[in-house]
Amino acid sequence: MSTAVLSRESTDLDLLRGMLRIRRFEERCAELYSATKIRGFLHLYVGEEAVAVGALDALGPDDAVVSTYREHGHALARGLPMTSVMAEMMGKEAGCSHGRGGSMHLFDAAHRFYGGNAIVAGGLPVALGLALADRMQGRPHVTACFFGDGAFAEGEFHETANLAALWRLPLLLLCENNRYAMGTSLAREHAQTDLALRAASYGLTSWPVDGMDVHAVRDATRAAVEAIRAGAGPHFLEVLTYRFRAHSMYDSDRYRDKAEIAAWKERDPITSFTAHLREDGLLDADTLAALEAEVAHELDEAVAFAEDAAVEPVESLTRHVYSER
Amino acid sequence: MSTAVLSRESTDLDLLRGMLRIRRFEERCAELYSATKIRGFLHLYVGEEAVAVGALDALGPDDAVVSTYREHGHALARGLPMTSVMAEMMGKEAGCSHGRGGSMHLFDAAHRFYGGNAIVAGGLPVALGLALADRMQGRPHVTACFFGDGAFAEGEFHETANLAALWRLPLLLLCENNRYAMGTSLAREHAQTDLALRAASYGLTSWPVDGMDVHAVRDATRAAVEAIRAGAGPHFLEVLTYRFRAHSMYDSDRYRDKAEIAAWKERDPITSFTAHLREDGLLDADTLAALEAEVAHELDEAVAFAEDAAVEPVESLTRHVYSER
Amino acid sequence: MSTKTRPAPETDTRTTYREAVRAGLRDALLRDERVFLMGEDVGRYGGAFGVSLGLLEEFGPDRIRDTPLSESAFVGAGIGAALGGMRPVVEVMTVNFALLALDQLMNNAATLLHMTGGQLNVPLVVRMTTGGGRQLAAQHSHSLEGWFAHIPGLRVVAPATLEDARGMLWTALEDPDPVLVFEHGSLYNDAGELAPDAGPVDLDRAAVRRTGSDLTLITYGGTLRTCLTAADTLAEQGVSAEVVDLRTLRPLDDETFLASVRKTHRAVVVDEGWRSGSLSAEVSARITEQAFYDLDAPVERVCSAEVPVPYAKHLEDAALPQPAGVVAAALRAVG
Amino acid sequence: MSTKTRPAPETDTRTTYREAVRAGLRDALLRDERVFLMGEDVGRYGGAFGVSLGLLEEFGPDRIRDTPLSESAFVGAGIGAALGGMRPVVEVMTVNFALLALDQLMNNAATLLHMTGGQLNVPLVVRMTTGGGRQLAAQHSHSLEGWFAHIPGLRVVAPATLEDARGMLWTALEDPDPVLVFEHGSLYNDAGELAPDAGPVDLDRAAVRRTGSDLTLITYGGTLRTCLTAADTLAEQGVSAEVVDLRTLRPLDDETFLASVRKTHRAVVVDEGWRSGSLSAEVSARITEQAFYDLDAPVERVCSAEVPVPYAKHLEDAALPQPAGVVAAALRAVG
Ligand SMILES: Cc1ncc(C[n+]2csc(CCOP(=O)(O)OP(=O)(O)O)c2C)c(N)n1
Ligand SMILES: Cc1ncc(C[n+]2csc(CCOP(=O)(O)OP(=O)(O)O)c2C)c(N)n1
Ligand SMILES: [Mg+2]
Ligand SMILES: [Mg+2]
């Protein structure tokens, strides 16, 4: 990959396709979970697709991405092949983490996609270090780190934010504020819920973004990434979004008001973007149908690939605890 | 002790005596360290006496105090007998921690003095819990927690500040900003060095205080404590001060500019307060001499007491790992 | 040597391990107003594993206290609240996240009583889920209870039965010192009979869960079942295995397992921690030190493979102790 | 079996352990521009123990990087920097503060390579001071290196000699995986001869530091001296003790200490950790497992008393392993 490519020039159709790929992928994952082909924890991103697609569209291939356990969307938007992601979900050797990580630990060194971190806020210090390495080696890259409103309460966020600002590192902190940390609402997590304001108190350039609008996310991320590359120091985006489904497959979602969920679903990033494109005459029913068919085809192939894929031989369990020398 | 006593009504002479006791105590400790009668780490508070004396004068006997490893001043100002503190410095059984803690771990349950914590920022979560216990049991007490500008960078500060504000606990955060964490200056610790401003971002009521002026510290603390008792929630005071001596007895102080040290010594809280009292005709040479003599006498007795005191029998090494049942 | 058991009254009812822990929490909350439960999602969510479901409605948000994601602060707050006269039960959702609170546990909870010459007790109970076996992968499958048992000043317990799931909490709350309670995630759905009025159990003694004569299997918590299964298989092969449930990992009750080993002359120690530095190593060393001349064979250990636990089922199964591995070790010991 | 040693050239000079570590850091910084040192007060202060004194002036603030008090973030940043192509040496001032960074070490540094199927190496070196003996009391006297050695994916080393103090850092930086280097605080002022061009040393083998025939003392780091002193005393009493320095605590080099035990038939394992769950327990268990029939006496352990380390000198001395205790255990073993 050439460092010249600093960000994609995606069309609106690309953006729509990107969101559809994530949505359909996860809907299928939910089915595969019920069919016990996917196990462990499964955290769905449904409703938040505009964040991953918009933000990652503004990054170049040599930039680094650090994510959470709710990262299917980030992985797909980053360009990981759907086949290797689905194979990982099923624990197959062809998976992007060789089947050892599963849903919470999608990794791909070639795409500079550094997980897939299941300890809340645990990815932040690592992202700080990736940014430091780029800086010390004089590379023009940006490291983008996704984390949630819950992670903001962890000490690791505080330490990372201060160090990033202190050292003016090329770090983009992307806080996906979906208003809940598991069953705990924003107002029960934080005394002061204006996270963008609090981020500013560290000396980070920071602003809130509508996370249900893929253009808004992409444009905000582009602006931040350009500023970071220009040497303006780390940035923080509070991306306001909402998860439409439960926290995980184990969650009965007792803590959220149905009306609240319904209100947010009104703002579904895919339906609203589709409507917007159709109003502007940029999308017609046939194109949309073709797009859906294309995505369905890719997904079927990914599932078939994953189902057919082999598991790692049990003999190699102890491989890679240490490097082979 | 009666819960009626909410704060002392100390005279200016009491405040001066309080500061002198700490200064002379620590000067003697430095000598005793050279004489190898005190060992381990020794962190002197010289220059910061107005903070401990002013702040603790505004607390009542039933309030709780949590401190750091630089806590001789806090312990003496809190009312721990100088004898038991000096005995602790020398590792004697008559010490306030039975000789097991030493300089960094002065404790006294009877005075609700909860250490003496040598892990930077480690006392903050404990103070949070003490405040929570008072709140849950409907007691009108305030918990005051001392910590430094360095501790502010630790994740524990962030988590504690948010929880205190979220739960509106009766907690007073007293940040002794002496501009250095060991050899690291404020500007190298924090991207944004206005700590009071940052504390406000948590929803804490917060303001800076001149830590070289005992009246300023006492009045600010009184205002904060009254507000907390009245239910106004946790407060944060950024107390601006400076340590005149090295970080510890091992520190050659290579990192501070001599002129900077000299400039701060101009504002010595004891000499300036003495001068102020003399100008106002509240103190004359004889009274000051008497005061010094009184402190010297108390100190000599404390040293004699500590020197004569016995050490804990080695057989009891394993006592108090668990409670005796 | 075994724990206090009472004749089960007529009124016995079926209950799960999850319900037994919940009943233990209710007992405590009803019995002592100083008791409260604090942790991530213990309230509105009902606990990540459903243990505290319904308690918020019964006891209110003050005593069933949801916290933000701030492990170090809320565990430390539990210590402070204990110093302040409360009897906190802090739930750390899983042991994996307790690493973030280790400084508070080791440097404060475990240390304050001794360091203050006996002035400051810390009557804190910390509950956490431990263990693997649910395909949660490397960061969510740790079995660190044996590792925490290295720390003087802490009491570490691992309830493996319904009776202990309910009763250990009661006893732990009467303990003036900090107690860590490790609940293996695979046990919550275990069902069985438990007296509705089941009470406190002692925390000082290990328990012989099955008597035998040819060798002793020493274990606790999540691998008790593994060992009982292995003992059945061994019985079919004519090998009579005694099974000792350590119950309390710190301080260890040497007498119980030593008495068994002196009787059987052979021992296999089983736990789910990584083998090197496992609790099994400590038990093996103690047997060597105190019953060396009673041993007819070297003490064997069956622990987890020394790898981060992988997601794929077949790899995870291979990484964790299984009955077959225990049987093989037992046959080596008697063979 | 012992580590690579070269005939000392004429040019030998006297140096201290502190200077040897510093020389190792200089070697690395000069040799490889990807190497940098990061931690609290490593720069302007010169290191809490003076190890990095002068390096800031020589290499500048980018490569000798002072950090705020943020252990979790700067250890995690070391992991990220290693992933990003650098060769960070992170100094955690003392092991006592490393508890705050344990999540990063266990869940990221130790796990990433395996969890990603071999995609992500973490060539990180973390240095920390360990141990007691300087009257720093309960929160500043931990000896946790044996405890950290429980974690798969980490390499844990404990230089006890000048040669290792200088050479282990070199080898550690060539290791593609995370290495924790534990320097015992009581060693920094040790002085002796070291070749000015002393180079890397292997990290795979333990070393026999003294040969003997009656029993084997197995130890490492801060207690090597304790054991050598004990061996002198034992010699005066006609007991010939072999002394094995483990050097690397994870992975352990079983062959070296087993070969010694097979020769002497008796072993005393010594470390400064708390006894229960100590590294000595692991070594004892391995000897039982692999050399049971070679043993003429039970393996003995000499560790720290299971108490938070107290400040008072006489109590601290009583809490930590002393030569007299090693001698007593050795005499029990041979007696
Ligand atoms: C340190 C830590 N504590 C607790 C958990 C359990 N847990 C997993 S996700 C989660 C909520 C995180 O909320 P947020 O950061 O807002 O991310 P979201 O799930 O909303 O995307 C919790 C408590 C964890 N994985 N790590
Ligand atoms: C968690 C932790 N990290 C590092 C240290 C070593 N250390 C002791 S004091 C200190 C500086 C603390 O600075 P500050 O909080 O400003 O307090 P001050 O010493 O200036 O009063 C450091 C780094 C420690 N004791 N605890
Ligand atoms: Mg969230
Ligand atoms: Mg300071």
CSV table of C-alpha atoms and ligand atoms in Angstrom, one decimal, chain B residues 148-150 176-182 189 243, ligand 4:
chain,number,residue,atom,x,y,z
B,148,GLY,CA,-0.4,15.8,44.6
B,149,ASP,CA,-0.2,17.2,41.1
B,150,GLY,CA,1.5,14.0,40.1
B,176,GLU,CA,-1.3,19.9,46.8
B,177,ASN,CA,0.1,21.3,43.6
B,178,ASN,CA,3.8,21.8,44.4
B,179,ARG,CA,4.6,21.9,40.7
B,180,TYR,CA,6.7,18.7,40.6
B,181,ALA,CA,6.2,15.0,40.8
B,182,MET,CA,9.6,13.9,41.8
B,189,GLU,CA,3.1,15.9,33.6
B,243,ARG,CA,8.4,22.0,48.5
E,4,MG,MG,3.9,17.4,43.5
